[in-house]
Coordinates of C-alpha atoms in Angstrom, one line a residue:
Chain A
M1 CA -0.4 -0.1 -0.1
K2 CA 1.1 3.4 -1.1
V3 CA 1.7 5.7 1.7
M4 CA 1.0 10.0 2.0
A5 CA 0.7 12.3 4.0
A6 CA -2.9 13.2 4.0
Q7 CA -4.6 16.4 6.3
Q8 CA -1.4 18.0 6.7
I9 CA 0.3 21.2 5.3
L10 CA 2.7 20.6 2.9
A11 CA 3.8 23.9 1.9
V12 CA 2.8 27.8 2.6
V13 CA 3.0 30.5 0.1
T14 CA 2.5 33.9 1.5
M15 CA 3.5 37.8 0.6
H16 CA 4.1 38.1 4.2
K17 CA 7.3 36.8 6.0
D18 CA 6.2 37.7 9.5
Q19 CA 3.0 36.3 9.5
V20 CA 4.5 32.6 8.5
A21 CA 6.4 30.1 11.0
G22 CA 6.6 26.7 11.1
Q23 CA 8.3 23.5 9.6
A24 CA 6.5 23.3 6.5
P25 CA 8.4 25.0 3.6
I26 CA 7.7 28.3 3.1
F27 CA 7.5 30.4 -0.1
F28 CA 7.8 34.0 -0.2
V29 CA 6.5 35.8 -3.3
D30 CA 6.2 39.7 -3.7
N31 CA 2.8 40.0 -5.4
Q32 CA -0.7 38.3 -6.0
V33 CA -0.1 37.4 -9.7
E34 CA 3.0 35.3 -8.3
L35 CA 1.7 34.2 -5.1
E36 CA -1.3 32.5 -7.7
K37 CA 1.5 31.4 -9.9
I38 CA 3.8 29.4 -7.1
A39 CA 0.4 28.0 -5.5
L40 CA -0.9 26.5 -9.1
Y41 CA 2.6 25.2 -9.4
L42 CA 3.0 23.3 -6.5
A43 CA -0.4 22.0 -6.0
R44 CA 0.4 20.3 -9.5
I45 CA 3.6 19.3 -8.5
L46 CA 2.2 17.5 -5.2
M47 CA -1.1 16.8 -5.9
A48 CA -2.6 19.0 -3.6
A49 CA -5.7 21.4 -3.0
V50 CA -5.0 25.1 -2.5
H51 CA -6.7 27.0 0.3
D52 CA -6.4 30.8 0.6
L53 CA -6.1 32.3 4.4
D54 CA -7.7 35.6 2.9
N55 CA -4.1 37.3 4.2
E56 CA -2.3 37.2 0.9
T57 CA -1.2 33.8 2.7
Y58 CA -2.0 30.2 0.6
I59 CA -1.5 27.1 2.2
L60 CA -0.9 23.9 0.1
V61 CA -2.7 20.4 2.0
K62 CA -3.2 16.9 0.5
H63 CA -7.0 15.8 1.5
Chain B
M1 CA -32.6 -41.4 -14.6
E2 CA -35.7 -40.5 -12.8
Y3 CA -35.0 -37.4 -11.9
L4 CA -33.3 -36.2 -15.0
P5 CA -36.1 -33.6 -15.9
T6 CA -36.4 -32.1 -12.0
I7 CA -32.5 -31.6 -12.1
L8 CA -32.0 -30.0 -15.8
L9 CA -35.6 -28.0 -15.1
A10 CA -34.4 -26.3 -11.9
T11 CA -30.7 -25.6 -13.0
S12 CA -31.6 -24.4 -16.2
G13 CA -34.4 -21.8 -14.1
G14 CA -31.5 -21.4 -11.5
L15 CA -29.1 -20.1 -13.9
L16 CA -31.5 -18.2 -16.1
A17 CA -32.8 -16.2 -12.3
R18 CA -28.8 -15.5 -12.2
W19 CA -28.5 -14.4 -15.5
Y20 CA -31.9 -12.3 -15.1
M21 CA -30.3 -10.7 -11.8
L22 CA -27.0 -10.1 -13.4
R23 CA -27.9 -8.0 -16.4
R24 CA -28.9 -5.6 -13.0
D25 CA -25.6 -4.9 -11.5
Y26 CA -24.0 -3.7 -15.1
R27 CA -24.1 0.2 -13.8
Q28 CA -22.5 -1.1 -10.5
Y29 CA -19.9 -3.2 -11.6
P30 CA -19.6 -2.7 -15.5
S31 CA -16.8 -5.9 -15.9
Y32 CA -18.3 -8.2 -18.4
P33 CA -17.7 -10.5 -19.9
Q34 CA -15.3 -11.7 -17.3
G35 CA -17.7 -10.6 -14.5
W36 CA -20.1 -12.6 -16.3
A37 CA -18.7 -16.0 -16.8
I38 CA -17.9 -16.0 -13.1
H39 CA -20.9 -14.9 -12.1
L40 CA -22.6 -17.7 -14.0
F41 CA -20.4 -20.1 -13.5
I42 CA -21.2 -19.4 -9.1
G43 CA -24.9 -19.0 -10.4
F44 CA -24.9 -22.9 -12.1
I45 CA -23.1 -24.7 -8.9
G46 CA -26.2 -22.3 -6.8
A47 CA -29.1 -24.1 -8.7
L48 CA -27.6 -27.2 -9.4
L49 CA -27.3 -27.7 -5.4
G50 CA -31.0 -26.3 -5.4
A51 CA -32.0 -28.4 -7.9
I52 CA -30.5 -31.7 -6.5
I53 CA -31.9 -31.0 -2.9
V54 CA -35.2 -32.4 -3.5
P55 CA -34.5 -35.4 -5.5
S56 CA -31.6 -36.4 -2.5
F57 CA -34.7 -36.1 -0.2
I58 CA -37.0 -38.1 -2.1
E59 CA -34.8 -40.4 -2.0
Q60 CA -33.7 -40.5 1.9
E61 CA -30.4 -39.6 1.4
F62 CA -30.0 -37.4 4.6
A63 CA -25.8 -37.3 3.6
A64 CA -26.4 -36.2 0.5
V65 CA -28.5 -33.6 1.3
S66 CA -26.2 -32.3 4.7
F67 CA -23.0 -31.9 2.0
V68 CA -25.3 -30.0 -0.5
L69 CA -26.1 -27.5 2.2
L70 CA -22.6 -27.7 3.3
A71 CA -21.5 -26.6 0.0
A72 CA -24.4 -23.8 0.1
S73 CA -22.2 -22.3 2.7
Q74 CA -19.1 -21.8 0.1
F75 CA -20.8 -18.7 -1.4
R76 CA -20.2 -16.7 1.7
E77 CA -16.5 -16.6 -0.3
V78 CA -18.1 -14.8 -2.9
R79 CA -18.5 -11.8 -0.8
N80 CA -15.2 -11.8 0.3
V81 CA -13.6 -11.8 -3.6
E82 CA -16.0 -9.3 -4.8
R83 CA -14.9 -6.8 -1.4
S84 CA -11.2 -7.7 -2.3
T85 CA -11.2 -7.1 -6.4
L86 CA -13.1 -3.9 -5.3
E87 CA -11.2 -3.1 -2.5
N88 CA -8.0 -3.3 -5.0
M89 CA -9.1 -0.7 -7.8
E90 CA -10.3 1.6 -5.0
A91 CA -7.3 3.4 -5.2
L92 CA -7.6 4.1 -8.9
E93 CA -10.9 5.6 -9.1
L94 CA -11.0 9.4 -9.6
V95 CA -13.8 9.5 -7.1
P96 CA -13.5 6.5 -4.5
R97 CA -16.7 4.2 -4.1
G98 CA -16.3 4.1 -0.1
G99 CA -16.3 0.8 2.0
A100 CA -20.1 0.9 2.7
Y101 CA -20.8 0.8 -0.8
I102 CA -18.1 -2.1 -1.7
E103 CA -19.7 -3.6 1.5
G104 CA -23.4 -3.3 -0.2
I105 CA -22.5 -4.5 -3.7
A106 CA -20.8 -7.5 -2.1
R107 CA -23.7 -8.4 -0.2
V108 CA -25.5 -8.2 -3.2
F109 CA -23.7 -10.4 -5.0
E110 CA -23.7 -13.0 -2.4
A111 CA -27.2 -12.8 -2.1
R112 CA -27.9 -13.2 -5.3
N113 CA -26.1 -16.6 -5.4
Y114 CA -28.5 -17.4 -2.9
L115 CA -31.8 -16.3 -4.5
A116 CA -30.5 -18.7 -7.5
I117 CA -30.9 -21.3 -4.8
W118 CA -34.1 -20.2 -3.8
T119 CA -35.6 -20.2 -7.5
A120 CA -34.0 -23.6 -8.3
L121 CA -35.4 -25.2 -4.9
V122 CA -38.8 -23.8 -5.5
I123 CA -38.6 -25.6 -9.3
A124 CA -37.6 -28.6 -8.5
I125 CA -40.2 -29.7 -5.7
L126 CA -43.0 -28.3 -8.1
S127 CA -41.6 -30.4 -10.8
E128 CA -41.6 -33.4 -8.6
L129 CA -45.4 -32.8 -7.7
L130 CA -46.0 -32.4 -11.5
A131 CA -44.1 -35.8 -12.3
Y132 CA -47.2 -37.3 -13.8
N133 CA -47.2 -35.0 -16.9
L134 CA -44.0 -34.4 -18.6
G135 CA -45.9 -31.5 -20.6
F136 CA -47.6 -29.6 -17.4
R137 CA -44.1 -30.5 -15.5
I138 CA -42.4 -28.0 -18.1
V139 CA -45.1 -25.3 -18.3
G140 CA -45.3 -25.5 -14.4
S141 CA -41.6 -25.0 -13.8
I142 CA -41.0 -22.2 -16.4
A143 CA -44.0 -20.4 -14.8
V144 CA -43.2 -20.7 -11.2
G145 CA -39.7 -19.7 -11.8
M146 CA -40.4 -17.0 -13.4
G147 CA -42.8 -15.8 -10.9
T148 CA -40.2 -16.9 -7.8
A149 CA -37.3 -14.8 -9.6
A150 CA -39.2 -12.0 -10.5
M151 CA -40.5 -11.7 -6.9
L152 CA -37.2 -12.1 -5.2
N153 CA -35.9 -9.4 -7.1
R154 CA -39.2 -7.3 -6.7
W155 CA -38.2 -7.8 -2.7
M156 CA -34.1 -7.5 -3.3
R157 CA -34.6 -4.2 -5.0
G158 CA -34.0 -1.4 -2.1
D159 CA -34.9 2.5 -2.2
S160 CA -32.9 4.8 -4.2
I161 CA -32.4 8.7 -3.1
G162 CA -35.1 9.9 -5.0
N163 CA -37.5 7.8 -3.0
I164 CA -36.1 9.1 0.2
G165 CA -35.1 13.0 -0.4
Q166 CA -36.6 15.5 -2.3
V167 CA -33.6 16.4 -5.2
E168 CA -33.3 19.5 -6.2
L169 CA -30.9 22.6 -7.4
V170 CA -29.4 25.0 -5.3
T171 CA -26.5 28.0 -6.5
V172 CA -23.0 27.7 -6.2
D173 CA -21.5 30.8 -4.5
F174 CA -18.2 32.6 -3.3
D175 CA -18.2 33.6 -0.3
G176 CA -14.4 35.4 -0.4
P177 CA -12.6 31.8 -0.9
L178 CA -15.0 29.4 0.5
L179 CA -17.2 27.8 -1.9
V180 CA -20.8 28.0 -0.4
V181 CA -23.6 25.9 -2.4
G182 CA -27.0 25.9 -0.9
G183 CA -26.2 27.9 2.4
V184 CA -23.5 25.2 3.2
V185 CA -20.0 26.3 3.2
M186 CA -18.2 22.9 1.3
M187 CA -14.6 24.0 1.0
N188 CA -12.0 26.8 1.0
V189 CA -11.3 27.1 -2.7
G190 CA -7.8 29.1 -3.3
L191 CA -6.9 29.7 -6.7
P192 CA -8.9 32.1 -8.7
S193 CA -8.6 30.4 -11.7
V194 CA -10.2 27.1 -9.5
R195 CA -13.3 29.4 -8.2
E196 CA -14.0 30.8 -12.0
V197 CA -14.2 27.4 -13.4
Y198 CA -16.7 26.3 -10.6
L199 CA -18.7 29.5 -11.3
E200 CA -18.8 28.7 -15.0
R201 CA -19.4 25.1 -14.5
A202 CA -20.3 23.7 -11.6
L203 CA -23.8 22.1 -10.4
G204 CA -24.9 21.9 -6.9
A205 CA -27.8 20.0 -5.8
Q206 CA -29.6 19.5 -2.1
I207 CA -31.3 16.3 -0.9
M208 CA -33.8 17.2 1.5
P209 CA -35.0 14.2 3.6
K210 CA -38.4 13.0 3.5
D211 CA -38.6 12.1 7.6
P212 CA -36.1 11.3 10.3
N213 CA -35.5 8.0 9.0
A214 CA -34.4 9.1 5.8
K215 CA -32.3 12.4 7.4
A216 CA -30.6 9.6 9.8
T217 CA -30.0 7.3 7.0
L218 CA -27.8 9.9 5.0
A219 CA -26.3 11.1 7.8
N220 CA -24.3 8.1 7.0
I221 CA -20.6 8.9 5.7
G222 CA -21.0 6.0 3.1
Q223 CA -23.6 7.1 2.1
M224 CA -22.2 10.6 1.2
Q225 CA -19.3 9.2 -0.3
A226 CA -21.4 6.4 -2.7
I227 CA -23.8 9.7 -4.0
A228 CA -20.5 11.7 -5.4
H229 CA -18.9 8.4 -6.8
D230 CA -22.3 7.2 -8.4
V231 CA -23.3 10.8 -9.4
S232 CA -19.9 11.1 -10.8
S233 CA -19.4 7.8 -12.7
M234 CA -22.9 8.8 -14.5
V235 CA -22.4 12.0 -15.6
G236 CA -18.4 12.1 -15.5
V237 CA -16.6 14.0 -14.0
Y238 CA -14.1 17.3 -15.1
M239 CA -10.9 16.7 -13.3
D240 CA -7.7 15.0 -13.8
V241 CA -5.4 12.9 -11.1
G242 CA -4.4 15.0 -8.5
E243 CA -7.0 18.4 -9.2
Q244 CA -8.2 17.8 -5.7
E245 CA -10.4 20.8 -6.0
F246 CA -12.4 19.5 -8.1
T247 CA -13.2 16.6 -6.4
P248 CA -17.4 16.1 -6.0
L249 CA -18.4 17.4 -2.6
V250 CA -20.8 16.0 -0.5
R251 CA -21.6 18.0 2.7
R252 CA -24.4 17.9 5.3
D253 CA -26.1 20.9 6.9
P254 CA -26.3 20.0 10.6
D255 CA -29.9 22.3 10.6
S256 CA -32.0 20.7 8.3
G257 CA -30.0 17.3 7.8
K258 CA -30.3 18.1 4.0
L259 CA -27.4 17.1 1.9
V260 CA -25.5 18.8 -0.5
L261 CA -23.7 18.4 -3.6
V262 CA -21.4 20.1 -5.5
M263 CA -19.1 18.6 -8.6
V264 CA -17.8 20.3 -11.9
P265 CA -19.3 17.8 -14.4
A266 CA -18.1 16.3 -17.5
H267 CA -21.3 17.8 -19.3
H268 CA -23.3 20.7 -18.1
N269 CA -27.0 18.7 -17.8
R270 CA -29.4 20.1 -15.2
D271 CA -31.6 17.4 -15.6
A272 CA -29.2 14.5 -16.1
F273 CA -27.4 15.5 -12.7
L274 CA -30.7 15.6 -10.6
E275 CA -31.9 12.2 -12.0
A276 CA -28.6 10.6 -11.6
I277 CA -28.5 11.7 -7.9
S278 CA -32.3 10.8 -7.9
S279 CA -31.3 7.0 -8.8
V280 CA -28.2 6.5 -6.2
P281 CA -28.9 3.2 -4.2
V282 CA -29.7 4.0 -0.8
L283 CA -27.1 1.7 0.7
E284 CA -28.5 -1.1 3.1
G285 CA -26.0 -0.4 5.7
A286 CA -26.5 3.3 5.9
I287 CA -30.4 2.5 6.4
R288 CA -31.4 4.1 9.8
K289 CA -35.0 3.9 11.5
P290 CA -35.1 6.0 14.4
L291 CA -38.6 6.4 14.3
L292 CA -38.9 2.4 15.0
S293 CA -37.7 3.4 18.8
T294 CA -39.3 5.6 21.1
A295 CA -37.1 7.9 21.9
G296 CA -37.2 8.8 18.0
K297 CA -40.7 9.2 18.2
M298 CA -40.3 11.4 20.9
V299 CA -38.0 13.8 19.4
E300 CA -40.3 13.6 16.0

C-alpha cells in the first residue's frame, strides 16, 4: 500500500514574512500574481489543494 | 435417470434467474464479459445445488442433503472475492466508492446466488409434484421459476435517493474563498482560476430528507461517498489525477439534515445531474430507522 501524507500542510505561499513560521516549506513572493502562480505550480506538483487564508497567504493541503 | 427432468429444469431455471439478476449489476460493477462468466458459473453451481436437494430428499439420502447444505456455505466466499476486487481497484478510482458501498455491492453478489438457489429449489419441488405429466412439468416450472425470480428480485430491490429525499438544484456561490452551495459552506478554494471554473461549470444540488428515518440514513458518511461516486460515474466528472479542487463534495447541513452535493460535471446537463442523484441506491448498511424507537418518536 502506498502511504501518503494526508490532512497536512505541505507548503505555504505568502506575501508576508512575519505572519508565517513553522516546519512546512514556506515560499515568499512579492505580489498577488506570483502568489497565485507559485501556488498553482506547487498544487500540480504535490497533487494537493490550494486554500486561501485571506491574508495573502495560501496553504497547500493534501486531502 | 428418473430425476433428470427435475434437475435439468431446476438448474436451468436457477441459472436463468441468476442471469436475469446479473443484468441489473452492469452500472455498479461494469466488468463483463469476465465478470459474467464468473458469476454465471457460480450461479450454475448454486442452481445445481438447489436442484438436487429435492431428489436427495425423496430418495431419503440425508447424508447427501447435508453435503449439499455444506456446499452452499461456500458462497460466503463470493462476498470476500467481490470485496477484495473492489478494494484493490479503489485506489485507482478518481472518485472512490467508499467502504460502505463496496460492502453493499459484495453483499448483493452473495445474496443473489442464494436467490438462484431458492429459485432452483422451488422449481425442483414443483417439478416433482407434477411428475405425472411432462408437459405440465415444463410449463409449470417455467411459470413458477419466472414468478419466483421476479418476486425475489422485487423484494431485494432497495430504495433510491429519490424515494427518501427531495432532490433539487441549488446555487453555487463564493463567499471570499469559501465555496457556498445552497447556504452550506463546502470548502475553501484558494485559486481564482479554480473559482472561475466553479462559477462557470459547477452544478449544485440538495437532498432534503422526507422524514427523520431518511435524515438519519443520509447522515451516513458511506452513503455520502456513494452519492459522490455514483453521480460522477453517471454524468462524468471534470477532473484529472491530483486535481483535488474538483473532487465532488457532499456535505451535510446540521440544521435541516439535508445533504448538499457540488461537482463540476463533464457535461453541464441539469436534468441528467438531478436524475443521477435520484437514482443512487440507498445503501443497506446506511439505513437507520430512529422512528421505530420510542426515543426517536419522542424527538419527532
